[in-house]
Amino acid sequence: MTTVTTPLDAGPIIETHGLTKIYRVYQKQEGLLGAIRGLFRRRYREVRAVDGISFRIEPGEIVGFLGPNGAGKTTTLKMLSGLIYPTSGTARVLGFVPWERANAFRRQLALVMGQKNQLWWDLPAADSFALHRAIYSLPLDQFEQTLDELTELFGVAHLLRQPVRELSLGERMKMELIAALLHQPRLLLLDEPTIGLDVVAQVSIRRCLREYNRRRGVTILLTSHYMKDVEALCERVMVIRHGQLIYDGPLAGIIEQFSQSKLVKLQLAEEADPVPFRRYGEVVHADGPLIELRVERQRLPEVLAAILDHHRVLDLNVQDPPLEQVIARVFEEPLAAHETDSQLTPV
Amino acid sequence: MKPTLSSLPFEQADCSDDSGSVWPRASFLLEAGKYGRILRIALVERLAYRLDFILSTLLRFLPMLTTILLWLAVYAGAGRLSEGELGGFSLNEMISYLLLVHISRMFSSMPGLAQGIARDIRDGNLKKYLLQPISLLPYLLAYRAAHKVAYITMTAVPYAVLFFLCRDFFAGWPSAPVLLAYAVSLVLGFLVGFFFEAALGMLGFWFLEVSSFLYVVGTLNFFLSGHMFPFDLLPATFAHILKNLPFQYLAYFPAAIFLNKVPQDMLFSALATEAAWAIALALLAGWLYRCGLRRYSAYGG
């Protein structure tokens, strides 16, 4: 800590330029003969797991990192935390080149993976925390103060002396997060922090992360498959697909950019046949006087005028489609559709 | 692209770089203190398994009994029960040897070490050593030392009872210098065993599954270390070869010191050779780790 001075406080926490990772994947050939052939000549396929992504993250931001499975989220996190080298491109994290793995860098970073366990299984979390203190050479008073603050924040102070295996999944995840925060990292990388947790635990972990970010200004980059996590925590999201960054901006902007339709909910004065409504758009739901339509965004003014002209409407409500649906559709789109950004222009 | 950002990593990444350093260079004492604290904490962790320690020790006494009976039969069959020797070992010496080998193995055996490293590599738990400011080999060494301290403390009583019951096989306590050399040989044997197993575990970087290989090595080791019987029973050429391999330090060598089979004037150089082997194996394990890490960082993780 004495040897390295870092020009951090001014610049961004993360800055990448054209970060790319190409894996060479061994193609196993079919059948016994193929397996024998594979012993002599191996066939490889190149996989562009991350394909030239560039972005900046400023101190104190909470950024959601979204993408379908295999899109390159975890690979990116691994490069940012210094676990793997990129094939090309550059990155600065906390002022360091991450894959040089300087000790000063490692002291300021934490990576938590939802499926991985860092704590000693048969011992109380307090013992694992003591080990953590030794690993990071934390002074005792600072360690105790941080631990008190974190256990109070996460509401698990009474569980410190209980063997980890006896804790619930949610409590265990909280302990994992505490372990990751004990050395007061300036950057927290979270890979699926709420995976497999029940709703109550998810909500509670989100609240704690939010609060900790507010208090300490820690920068958080998180991946999650639960849109609720992202909605609750992140003002900014990055969407990655097939290794490419296809969106970087405010959460609400995703709907603007990727959803060509709006949801129109109608309450009519009397029961209506849904069939004539089909000319306005897709009838999503029809139940007596209640009709739900998906209408293309460009046609919206025209459609609303027509509906009000032709039907007796008691109530009308225009909504964006649920974020999860929009995201799911973005994830599903084939590769070619997003080669250029031209068709993504918002209306 | 800004000039401040570093260029491709491949130019600077060679086996000698300090990333994920095996042996931290800076502030060595501070680092040593860190691993000392890790050892203390790991000791607490290991004590959670004390009952398991004691039970496994008691169960290990059973095959010992059959081994002793077997050698009684061998000596009887050779007609050398009361006097005479096999390979320079009298019956009493042979049985003391077989008991002492257990003490050697108490220090040098590393159950699950190689397997654990290989599994950490395969399952990605290796991350821990790359993300946190610790190095794999010193950490595992501290952890294993704690394991040994806990284990030896826990099993001291049953072993003391066993040796007390078997006291008639022994000729008596060796001299103080020999006892000291014996203690040193055990500690060095711990290091030889640790770094040998650690180096084996590094194979996990290159091979997906190493358990059957480790099983073969373990079986060979039983023979090569002299755990099965002293080398002196073998034809001279074989015995000579085995006495120049590092495996002898895992079982044979400390027991031979205790039984005064190593001449007093040779003790120092023999121990120095053992230390040299420990260092060589440590360097090997460290080198394999750095090379493996480069591969790991380039291909997967």
PDB file of N, CA, C and O in Angstrom, chain A residues 15 17 21 23 78 81 83-90 92 97 99-101 103 106 111 113 116 118 120 122-123 127 130-132 134-137, chain B residues 2 4-6 8-10 12-13 19-20 34 37-38 41 45 48-49 123 125 127-134 139 143 293 297-301:
ATOM      1  N   GLU A  15     -12.758   2.112 -17.149  1.00  0.00           N
ATOM      2  CA  GLU A  15     -12.740   2.639 -18.509  1.00  0.00           C
ATOM      3  C   GLU A  15     -12.193   1.549 -19.423  1.00  0.00           C
ATOM      4  O   GLU A  15     -11.099   1.034 -19.202  1.00  0.00           O
ATOM      5  N   HIS A  17     -11.679   0.190 -23.597  1.00  0.00           N
ATOM      6  CA  HIS A  17     -11.700   0.530 -25.018  1.00  0.00           C
ATOM      7  C   HIS A  17     -11.557  -0.740 -25.835  1.00  0.00           C
ATOM      8  O   HIS A  17     -10.535  -1.408 -25.748  1.00  0.00           O
ATOM      9  N   LYS A  21     -12.542 -10.565 -26.018  1.00  0.00           N
ATOM     10  CA  LYS A  21     -12.026 -11.859 -25.578  1.00  0.00           C
ATOM     11  C   LYS A  21     -12.496 -12.924 -26.545  1.00  0.00           C
ATOM     12  O   LYS A  21     -13.693 -13.116 -26.745  1.00  0.00           O
ATOM     13  N   TYR A  23     -12.316 -16.888 -27.201  1.00  0.00           N
ATOM     14  CA  TYR A  23     -11.951 -18.204 -26.686  1.00  0.00           C
ATOM     15  C   TYR A  23     -11.773 -19.158 -27.854  1.00  0.00           C
ATOM     16  O   TYR A  23     -12.491 -19.061 -28.852  1.00  0.00           O
ATOM     17  N   LYS A  78     -14.857 -10.964 -15.480  1.00  0.00           N
ATOM     18  CA  LYS A  78     -13.582 -11.627 -15.202  1.00  0.00           C
ATOM     19  C   LYS A  78     -12.411 -10.806 -15.712  1.00  0.00           C
ATOM     20  O   LYS A  78     -11.355 -10.774 -15.087  1.00  0.00           O
ATOM     21  N   SER A  81     -11.992  -7.815 -13.346  1.00  0.00           N
ATOM     22  CA  SER A  81     -11.437  -8.133 -12.031  1.00  0.00           C
ATOM     23  C   SER A  81     -10.045  -8.735 -12.150  1.00  0.00           C
ATOM     24  O   SER A  81      -9.429  -9.065 -11.146  1.00  0.00           O
ATOM     25  N   LEU A  83      -9.072 -11.597 -13.640  1.00  0.00           N
ATOM     26  CA  LEU A  83      -8.921 -13.050 -13.645  1.00  0.00           C
ATOM     27  C   LEU A  83      -8.398 -13.551 -14.982  1.00  0.00           C
ATOM     28  O   LEU A  83      -7.667 -14.525 -15.039  1.00  0.00           O
ATOM     29  N   ILE A  84      -8.795 -12.903 -16.062  1.00  0.00           N
ATOM     30  CA  ILE A  84      -8.347 -13.359 -17.378  1.00  0.00           C
ATOM     31  C   ILE A  84      -7.851 -12.178 -18.205  1.00  0.00           C
ATOM     32  O   ILE A  84      -8.234 -11.030 -17.970  1.00  0.00           O
ATOM     33  N   TYR A  85      -6.985 -12.481 -19.155  1.00  0.00           N
ATOM     34  CA  TYR A  85      -6.481 -11.461 -20.071  1.00  0.00           C
ATOM     35  C   TYR A  85      -7.459 -11.281 -21.218  1.00  0.00           C
ATOM     36  O   TYR A  85      -8.077 -12.245 -21.655  1.00  0.00           O
ATOM     37  N   PRO A  86      -7.569 -10.079 -21.742  1.00  0.00           N
ATOM     38  CA  PRO A  86      -8.345  -9.916 -22.966  1.00  0.00           C
ATOM     39  C   PRO A  86      -7.520 -10.350 -24.166  1.00  0.00           C
ATOM     40  O   PRO A  86      -6.289 -10.455 -24.071  1.00  0.00           O
ATOM     41  N   THR A  87      -8.199 -10.631 -25.279  1.00  0.00           N
ATOM     42  CA  THR A  87      -7.481 -10.928 -26.511  1.00  0.00           C
ATOM     43  C   THR A  87      -6.964  -9.628 -27.124  1.00  0.00           C
ATOM     44  O   THR A  87      -5.862  -9.573 -27.650  1.00  0.00           O
ATOM     45  N   SER A  88      -7.787  -8.592 -27.037  1.00  0.00           N
ATOM     46  CA  SER A  88      -7.312  -7.279 -27.450  1.00  0.00           C
ATOM     47  C   SER A  88      -8.133  -6.229 -26.721  1.00  0.00           C
ATOM     48  O   SER A  88      -9.110  -6.535 -26.051  1.00  0.00           O
ATOM     49  N   GLY A  89      -7.716  -4.997 -26.868  1.00  0.00           N
ATOM     50  CA  GLY A  89      -8.421  -3.929 -26.177  1.00  0.00           C
ATOM     51  C   GLY A  89      -7.755  -3.594 -24.860  1.00  0.00           C
ATOM     52  O   GLY A  89      -6.821  -4.271 -24.430  1.00  0.00           O
ATOM     53  N   THR A  90      -8.235  -2.543 -24.225  1.00  0.00           N
ATOM     54  CA  THR A  90      -7.600  -2.081 -22.995  1.00  0.00           C
ATOM     55  C   THR A  90      -8.642  -1.843 -21.921  1.00  0.00           C
ATOM     56  O   THR A  90      -9.819  -1.645 -22.215  1.00  0.00           O
ATOM     57  N   ARG A  92      -8.862   0.050 -17.822  1.00  0.00           N
ATOM     58  CA  ARG A  92      -8.313   0.613 -16.593  1.00  0.00           C
ATOM     59  C   ARG A  92      -9.400   0.464 -15.547  1.00  0.00           C
ATOM     60  O   ARG A  92     -10.512   0.929 -15.741  1.00  0.00           O
ATOM     61  N   VAL A  97      -4.262  -1.601 -14.491  1.00  0.00           N
ATOM     62  CA  VAL A  97      -4.559  -2.592 -15.514  1.00  0.00           C
ATOM     63  C   VAL A  97      -4.923  -3.863 -14.746  1.00  0.00           C
ATOM     64  O   VAL A  97      -4.074  -4.433 -14.070  1.00  0.00           O
ATOM     65  N   TRP A  99      -5.469  -7.097 -15.120  1.00  0.00           N
ATOM     66  CA  TRP A  99      -4.841  -8.419 -15.202  1.00  0.00           C
ATOM     67  C   TRP A  99      -3.380  -8.394 -14.799  1.00  0.00           C
ATOM     68  O   TRP A  99      -2.724  -9.421 -14.834  1.00  0.00           O
ATOM     69  N   GLU A 100      -2.863  -7.236 -14.427  1.00  0.00           N
ATOM     70  CA  GLU A 100      -1.535  -7.235 -13.791  1.00  0.00           C
ATOM     71  C   GLU A 100      -1.644  -7.625 -12.319  1.00  0.00           C
ATOM     72  O   GLU A 100      -0.646  -7.939 -11.678  1.00  0.00           O
ATOM     73  N   ARG A 101      -2.860  -7.561 -11.802  1.00  0.00           N
ATOM     74  CA  ARG A 101      -3.176  -8.031 -10.450  1.00  0.00           C
ATOM     75  C   ARG A 101      -2.262  -7.452  -9.372  1.00  0.00           C
ATOM     76  O   ARG A 101      -1.737  -8.185  -8.527  1.00  0.00           O
ATOM     77  N   ASN A 103      -1.261  -5.869  -5.954  1.00  0.00           N
ATOM     78  CA  ASN A 103      -1.900  -6.038  -4.649  1.00  0.00           C
ATOM     79  C   ASN A 103      -2.776  -4.839  -4.290  1.00  0.00           C
ATOM     80  O   ASN A 103      -3.861  -4.995  -3.744  1.00  0.00           O
ATOM     81  N   ARG A 106      -6.025  -5.283  -5.894  1.00  0.00           N
ATOM     82  CA  ARG A 106      -6.860  -6.333  -5.308  1.00  0.00           C
ATOM     83  C   ARG A 106      -7.462  -5.904  -3.968  1.00  0.00           C
ATOM     84  O   ARG A 106      -8.501  -6.398  -3.559  1.00  0.00           O
ATOM     85  N   LEU A 111     -15.292  -9.136  -5.862  1.00  0.00           N
ATOM     86  CA  LEU A 111     -16.157  -9.791  -6.838  1.00  0.00           C
ATOM     87  C   LEU A 111     -16.959 -10.844  -6.086  1.00  0.00           C
ATOM     88  O   LEU A 111     -16.392 -11.690  -5.407  1.00  0.00           O
ATOM     89  N   MET A 113     -19.791 -13.796  -6.582  1.00  0.00           N
ATOM     90  CA  MET A 113     -20.561 -14.578  -7.533  1.00  0.00           C
ATOM     91  C   MET A 113     -21.650 -15.308  -6.761  1.00  0.00           C
ATOM     92  O   MET A 113     -21.353 -16.014  -5.803  1.00  0.00           O
ATOM     93  N   LYS A 116     -21.198 -18.958  -5.951  1.00  0.00           N
ATOM     94  CA  LYS A 116     -19.965 -19.435  -5.318  1.00  0.00           C
ATOM     95  C   LYS A 116     -19.967 -19.102  -3.834  1.00  0.00           C
ATOM     96  O   LYS A 116     -20.494 -18.084  -3.413  1.00  0.00           O
ATOM     97  N   GLN A 118     -17.677 -18.493  -0.479  1.00  0.00           N
ATOM     98  CA  GLN A 118     -16.329 -18.165  -0.012  1.00  0.00           C
ATOM     99  C   GLN A 118     -16.154 -18.515   1.461  1.00  0.00           C
ATOM    100  O   GLN A 118     -15.050 -18.652   1.935  1.00  0.00           O
ATOM    101  N   TRP A 120     -16.279 -20.419   5.134  1.00  0.00           N
ATOM    102  CA  TRP A 120     -16.111 -21.768   5.658  1.00  0.00           C
ATOM    103  C   TRP A 120     -17.469 -22.332   6.033  1.00  0.00           C
ATOM    104  O   TRP A 120     -18.216 -21.729   6.805  1.00  0.00           O
ATOM    105  N   ASP A 122     -18.486 -25.088   7.757  1.00  0.00           N
ATOM    106  CA  ASP A 122     -18.806 -25.660   9.069  1.00  0.00           C
ATOM    107  C   ASP A 122     -18.580 -24.698  10.233  1.00  0.00           C
ATOM    108  O   ASP A 122     -18.834 -25.052  11.375  1.00  0.00           O
ATOM    109  N   LEU A 123     -18.071 -23.536   9.941  1.00  0.00           N
ATOM    110  CA  LEU A 123     -17.743 -22.596  11.018  1.00  0.00           C
ATOM    111  C   LEU A 123     -18.655 -21.377  10.964  1.00  0.00           C
ATOM    112  O   LEU A 123     -19.246 -21.084   9.940  1.00  0.00           O
ATOM    113  N   ASP A 127     -15.649 -16.460  11.967  1.00  0.00           N
ATOM    114  CA  ASP A 127     -14.303 -17.016  11.764  1.00  0.00           C
ATOM    115  C   ASP A 127     -13.790 -16.725  10.363  1.00  0.00           C
ATOM    116  O   ASP A 127     -12.618 -16.409  10.174  1.00  0.00           O
ATOM    117  N   ALA A 130     -12.647 -13.243  10.293  1.00  0.00           N
ATOM    118  CA  ALA A 130     -11.327 -13.070  10.905  1.00  0.00           C
ATOM    119  C   ALA A 130     -10.232 -13.444   9.911  1.00  0.00           C
ATOM    120  O   ALA A 130      -9.190 -12.780   9.835  1.00  0.00           O
ATOM    121  N   LEU A 131     -10.483 -14.502   9.145  1.00  0.00           N
ATOM    122  CA  LEU A 131      -9.521 -14.888   8.108  1.00  0.00           C
ATOM    123  C   LEU A 131      -9.380 -13.757   7.086  1.00  0.00           C
ATOM    124  O   LEU A 131      -8.281 -13.415   6.651  1.00  0.00           O
ATOM    125  N   HIS A 132     -10.498 -13.175   6.758  1.00  0.00           N
ATOM    126  CA  HIS A 132     -10.508 -12.068   5.813  1.00  0.00           C
ATOM    127  C   HIS A 132      -9.668 -10.900   6.326  1.00  0.00           C
ATOM    128  O   HIS A 132      -8.940 -10.267   5.574  1.00  0.00           O
ATOM    129  N   ALA A 134      -7.163 -11.120   8.245  1.00  0.00           N
ATOM    130  CA  ALA A 134      -5.753 -11.477   8.103  1.00  0.00           C
ATOM    131  C   ALA A 134      -5.299 -11.327   6.652  1.00  0.00           C
ATOM    132  O   ALA A 134      -4.230 -10.778   6.384  1.00  0.00           O
ATOM    133  N   ILE A 135      -6.127 -11.787   5.734  1.00  0.00           N
ATOM    134  CA  ILE A 135      -5.738 -11.741   4.322  1.00  0.00           C
ATOM    135  C   ILE A 135      -5.532 -10.300   3.863  1.00  0.00           C
ATOM    136  O   ILE A 135      -4.594  -9.991   3.144  1.00  0.00           O
ATOM    137  N   TYR A 136      -6.414  -9.414   4.302  1.00  0.00           N
ATOM    138  CA  TYR A 136      -6.315  -8.021   3.859  1.00  0.00           C
ATOM    139  C   TYR A 136      -5.500  -7.176   4.836  1.00  0.00           C
ATOM    140  O   TYR A 136      -5.400  -5.967   4.656  1.00  0.00           O
ATOM    141  N   SER A 137      -4.947  -7.804   5.874  1.00  0.00           N
ATOM    142  CA  SER A 137      -4.157  -7.097   6.891  1.00  0.00           C
ATOM    143  C   SER A 137      -4.884  -5.845   7.389  1.00  0.00           C
ATOM    144  O   SER A 137      -4.331  -4.758   7.397  1.00  0.00           O
TER     145      SER A 137
ATOM    146  N   LYS B   2      -6.663   6.176 -25.599  1.00  0.00           N
ATOM    147  CA  LYS B   2      -5.802   7.070 -24.819  1.00  0.00           C
ATOM    148  C   LYS B   2      -4.434   6.450 -24.604  1.00  0.00           C
ATOM    149  O   LYS B   2      -4.328   5.249 -24.393  1.00  0.00           O
ATOM    150  N   THR B   4      -2.668   6.638 -22.053  1.00  0.00           N
ATOM    151  CA  THR B   4      -2.453   6.196 -20.679  1.00  0.00           C
ATOM    152  C   THR B   4      -2.867   4.751 -20.471  1.00  0.00           C
ATOM    153  O   THR B   4      -2.421   4.094 -19.545  1.00  0.00           O
ATOM    154  N   LEU B   5      -3.746   4.285 -21.343  1.00  0.00           N
ATOM    155  CA  LEU B   5      -4.206   2.912 -21.150  1.00  0.00           C
ATOM    156  C   LEU B   5      -3.133   1.949 -21.630  1.00  0.00           C
ATOM    157  O   LEU B   5      -2.455   2.201 -22.621  1.00  0.00           O
ATOM    158  N   SER B   6      -3.021   0.867 -20.951  1.00  0.00           N
ATOM    159  CA  SER B   6      -1.963  -0.068 -21.316  1.00  0.00           C
ATOM    160  C   SER B   6      -2.350  -0.786 -22.593  1.00  0.00           C
ATOM    161  O   SER B   6      -3.516  -0.912 -22.931  1.00  0.00           O
ATOM    162  N   LEU B   8      -1.781  -4.276 -25.178  1.00  0.00           N
ATOM    163  CA  LEU B   8      -2.081  -5.693 -24.984  1.00  0.00           C
ATOM    164  C   LEU B   8      -1.260  -6.299 -23.859  1.00  0.00           C
ATOM    165  O   LEU B   8      -0.098  -5.952 -23.675  1.00  0.00           O
ATOM    166  N   PRO B   9      -1.842  -7.220 -23.161  1.00  0.00           N
ATOM    167  CA  PRO B   9      -1.145  -7.780 -22.008  1.00  0.00           C
ATOM    168  C   PRO B   9      -0.079  -8.792 -22.374  1.00  0.00           C
ATOM    169  O   PRO B   9       0.783  -9.081 -21.575  1.00  0.00           O
ATOM    170  N   PHE B  10      -0.131  -9.318 -23.573  1.00  0.00           N
ATOM    171  CA  PHE B  10       0.730 -10.470 -23.837  1.00  0.00           C
ATOM    172  C   PHE B  10       2.198 -10.106 -23.879  1.00  0.00           C
ATOM    173  O   PHE B  10       3.048 -10.926 -23.654  1.00  0.00           O
ATOM    174  N   GLN B  12       3.846  -8.182 -21.883  1.00  0.00           N
ATOM    175  CA  GLN B  12       4.568  -8.160 -20.617  1.00  0.00           C
ATOM    176  C   GLN B  12       4.366  -9.421 -19.794  1.00  0.00           C
ATOM    177  O   GLN B  12       5.029  -9.631 -18.807  1.00  0.00           O
ATOM    178  N   ALA B  13       3.427 -10.240 -20.205  1.00  0.00           N
ATOM    179  CA  ALA B  13       3.139 -11.399 -19.363  1.00  0.00           C
ATOM    180  C   ALA B  13       4.118 -12.537 -19.650  1.00  0.00           C
ATOM    181  O   ALA B  13       4.038 -13.202 -20.658  1.00  0.00           O
ATOM    182  N   SER B  19       2.348 -11.034 -11.208  1.00  0.00           N
ATOM    183  CA  SER B  19       0.910 -11.150 -11.053  1.00  0.00           C
ATOM    184  C   SER B  19       0.585 -12.477 -10.385  1.00  0.00           C
ATOM    185  O   SER B  19       1.052 -13.516 -10.797  1.00  0.00           O
ATOM    186  N   GLY B  20      -0.227 -12.402  -9.350  1.00  0.00           N
ATOM    187  CA  GLY B  20      -0.536 -13.596  -8.582  1.00  0.00           C
ATOM    188  C   GLY B  20       0.731 -14.199  -8.028  1.00  0.00           C
ATOM    189  O   GLY B  20       0.941 -15.396  -8.052  1.00  0.00           O
ATOM    190  N   LYS B  34       1.113 -12.042   8.248  1.00  0.00           N
ATOM    191  CA  LYS B  34      -0.219 -12.307   7.713  1.00  0.00           C
ATOM    192  C   LYS B  34      -0.494 -13.807   7.669  1.00  0.00           C
ATOM    193  O   LYS B  34      -1.536 -14.272   8.107  1.00  0.00           O
ATOM    194  N   ARG B  37      -1.069 -15.266  11.028  1.00  0.00           N
ATOM    195  CA  ARG B  37      -2.444 -15.080  11.513  1.00  0.00           C
ATOM    196  C   ARG B  37      -3.388 -16.046  10.809  1.00  0.00           C
ATOM    197  O   ARG B  37      -4.302 -16.595  11.415  1.00  0.00           O
ATOM    198  N   ILE B  38      -3.161 -16.248   9.507  1.00  0.00           N
ATOM    199  CA  ILE B  38      -4.002 -17.198   8.772  1.00  0.00           C
ATOM    200  C   ILE B  38      -3.874 -18.579   9.400  1.00  0.00           C
ATOM    201  O   ILE B  38      -4.856 -19.288   9.588  1.00  0.00           O
ATOM    202  N   ILE B  41      -5.954 -18.825  12.566  1.00  0.00           N
ATOM    203  CA  ILE B  41      -7.393 -18.911  12.314  1.00  0.00           C
ATOM    204  C   ILE B  41      -7.750 -20.282  11.751  1.00  0.00           C
ATOM    205  O   ILE B  41      -8.751 -20.890  12.130  1.00  0.00           O
ATOM    206  N   GLU B  45     -10.376 -23.540  12.743  1.00  0.00           N
ATOM    207  CA  GLU B  45     -11.242 -24.242  11.807  1.00  0.00           C
ATOM    208  C   GLU B  45     -11.025 -25.741  11.910  1.00  0.00           C
ATOM    209  O   GLU B  45     -11.957 -26.529  11.962  1.00  0.00           O
ATOM    210  N   ALA B  48     -12.485 -27.891  14.719  1.00  0.00           N
ATOM    211  CA  ALA B  48     -13.892 -28.262  14.616  1.00  0.00           C
ATOM    212  C   ALA B  48     -14.037 -29.741  14.251  1.00  0.00           C
ATOM    213  O   ALA B  48     -15.087 -30.328  14.424  1.00  0.00           O
ATOM    214  N   TYR B  49     -12.950 -30.320  13.743  1.00  0.00           N
ATOM    215  CA  TYR B  49     -13.039 -31.708  13.292  1.00  0.00           C
ATOM    216  C   TYR B  49     -12.264 -32.654  14.207  1.00  0.00           C
ATOM    217  O   TYR B  49     -11.746 -33.663  13.766  1.00  0.00           O
ATOM    218  N   ASP B 123     -13.028 -25.976 -10.717  1.00  0.00           N
ATOM    219  CA  ASP B 123     -14.294 -25.339 -10.347  1.00  0.00           C
ATOM    220  C   ASP B 123     -14.219 -23.828 -10.318  1.00  0.00           C
ATOM    221  O   ASP B 123     -15.206 -23.154 -10.035  1.00  0.00           O
ATOM    222  N   ASN B 125     -12.555 -22.032  -8.154  1.00  0.00           N
ATOM    223  CA  ASN B 125     -12.299 -21.457  -6.832  1.00  0.00           C
ATOM    224  C   ASN B 125     -10.930 -20.806  -6.731  1.00  0.00           C
ATOM    225  O   ASN B 125     -10.624 -20.134  -5.761  1.00  0.00           O
ATOM    226  N   LYS B 127     -10.086 -18.420  -8.268  1.00  0.00           N
ATOM    227  CA  LYS B 127     -10.379 -16.980  -8.264  1.00  0.00           C
ATOM    228  C   LYS B 127      -9.982 -16.305  -6.966  1.00  0.00           C
ATOM    229  O   LYS B 127      -9.450 -15.215  -6.975  1.00  0.00           O
ATOM    230  N   LYS B 128     -10.298 -16.990  -5.869  1.00  0.00           N
ATOM    231  CA  LYS B 128     -10.045 -16.431  -4.551  1.00  0.00           C
ATOM    232  C   LYS B 128      -8.611 -15.921  -4.422  1.00  0.00           C
ATOM    233  O   LYS B 128      -8.374 -14.852  -3.882  1.00  0.00           O
ATOM    234  N   TYR B 129      -7.662 -16.697  -4.960  1.00  0.00           N
ATOM    235  CA  TYR B 129      -6.258 -16.340  -4.813  1.00  0.00           C
ATOM    236  C   TYR B 129      -5.854 -15.237  -5.773  1.00  0.00           C
ATOM    237  O   TYR B 129      -4.817 -14.621  -5.618  1.00  0.00           O
ATOM    238  N   LEU B 130      -6.658 -15.041  -6.802  1.00  0.00           N
ATOM    239  CA  LEU B 130      -6.329 -14.000  -7.764  1.00  0.00           C
ATOM    240  C   LEU B 130      -7.002 -12.691  -7.397  1.00  0.00           C
ATOM    241  O   LEU B 130      -6.512 -11.617  -7.709  1.00  0.00           O
ATOM    242  N   LEU B 131      -8.138 -12.789  -6.708  1.00  0.00           N
ATOM    243  CA  LEU B 131      -8.892 -11.581  -6.382  1.00  0.00           C
ATOM    244  C   LEU B 131      -8.443 -10.976  -5.067  1.00  0.00           C
ATOM    245  O   LEU B 131      -8.499  -9.773  -4.881  1.00  0.00           O
ATOM    246  N   GLN B 132      -8.028 -11.826  -4.138  1.00  0.00           N
ATOM    247  CA  GLN B 132      -7.664 -11.317  -2.826  1.00  0.00           C
ATOM    248  C   GLN B 132      -6.146 -11.196  -2.741  1.00  0.00           C
ATOM    249  O   GLN B 132      -5.429 -11.886  -3.451  1.00  0.00           O
ATOM    250  N   PRO B 133      -5.679 -10.312  -1.877  1.00  0.00           N
ATOM    251  CA  PRO B 133      -4.230 -10.148  -1.782  1.00  0.00           C
ATOM    252  C   PRO B 133      -3.571 -11.289  -1.006  1.00  0.00           C
ATOM    253  O   PRO B 133      -2.956 -11.075   0.031  1.00  0.00           O
ATOM    254  N   ILE B 134      -3.734 -12.503  -1.500  1.00  0.00           N
ATOM    255  CA  ILE B 134      -3.006 -13.631  -0.935  1.00  0.00           C
ATOM    256  C   ILE B 134      -2.429 -14.452  -2.074  1.00  0.00           C
ATOM    257  O   ILE B 134      -2.879 -14.352  -3.201  1.00  0.00           O
ATOM    258  N   TYR B 139      -0.517 -19.515   1.331  1.00  0.00           N
ATOM    259  CA  TYR B 139      -1.789 -19.679   2.019  1.00  0.00           C
ATOM    260  C   TYR B 139      -2.032 -21.150   2.336  1.00  0.00           C
ATOM    261  O   TYR B 139      -2.342 -21.520   3.475  1.00  0.00           O
ATOM    262  N   TYR B 143      -2.243 -23.050   5.931  1.00  0.00           N
ATOM    263  CA  TYR B 143      -3.443 -23.808   6.235  1.00  0.00           C
ATOM    264  C   TYR B 143      -3.083 -25.251   6.592  1.00  0.00           C
ATOM    265  O   TYR B 143      -3.569 -25.834   7.566  1.00  0.00           O
ATOM    266  N   LEU B 293      -1.120 -20.554 -14.339  1.00  0.00           N
ATOM    267  CA  LEU B 293      -1.920 -19.347 -14.193  1.00  0.00           C
ATOM    268  C   LEU B 293      -1.980 -18.567 -15.501  1.00  0.00           C
ATOM    269  O   LEU B 293      -3.005 -18.009 -15.864  1.00  0.00           O
ATOM    270  N   SER B 297      -5.412 -17.790 -17.268  1.00  0.00           N
ATOM    271  CA  SER B 297      -5.841 -16.422 -17.544  1.00  0.00           C
ATOM    272  C   SER B 297      -6.090 -16.197 -19.023  1.00  0.00           C
ATOM    273  O   SER B 297      -6.831 -15.318 -19.406  1.00  0.00           O
ATOM    274  N   ALA B 298      -5.438 -16.982 -19.858  1.00  0.00           N
ATOM    275  CA  ALA B 298      -5.609 -16.784 -21.287  1.00  0.00           C
ATOM    276  C   ALA B 298      -6.825 -17.539 -21.802  1.00  0.00           C
ATOM    277  O   ALA B 298      -7.519 -17.078 -22.690  1.00  0.00           O
ATOM    278  N   TYR B 299      -7.087 -18.716 -21.240  1.00  0.00           N
ATOM    279  CA  TYR B 299      -8.107 -19.568 -21.846  1.00  0.00           C
ATOM    280  C   TYR B 299      -9.420 -19.632 -21.104  1.00  0.00           C
ATOM    281  O   TYR B 299     -10.418 -19.976 -21.671  1.00  0.00           O
ATOM    282  N   GLY B 300      -9.399 -19.421 -19.828  1.00  0.00           N
ATOM    283  CA  GLY B 300     -10.673 -19.682 -19.179  1.00  0.00           C
ATOM    284  C   GLY B 300     -10.771 -18.990 -17.860  1.00  0.00           C
ATOM    285  O   GLY B 300     -10.507 -17.815 -17.761  1.00  0.00           O
ATOM    286  N   GLY B 301     -11.079 -19.744 -16.861  1.00  0.00           N
ATOM    287  CA  GLY B 301     -11.230 -19.143 -15.546  1.00  0.00           C
ATOM    288  C   GLY B 301     -12.657 -19.310 -15.110  1.00  0.00           C
ATOM    289  O   GLY B 301     -13.446 -19.905 -15.791  1.00  0.00           O
TER     290      GLY B 301
END
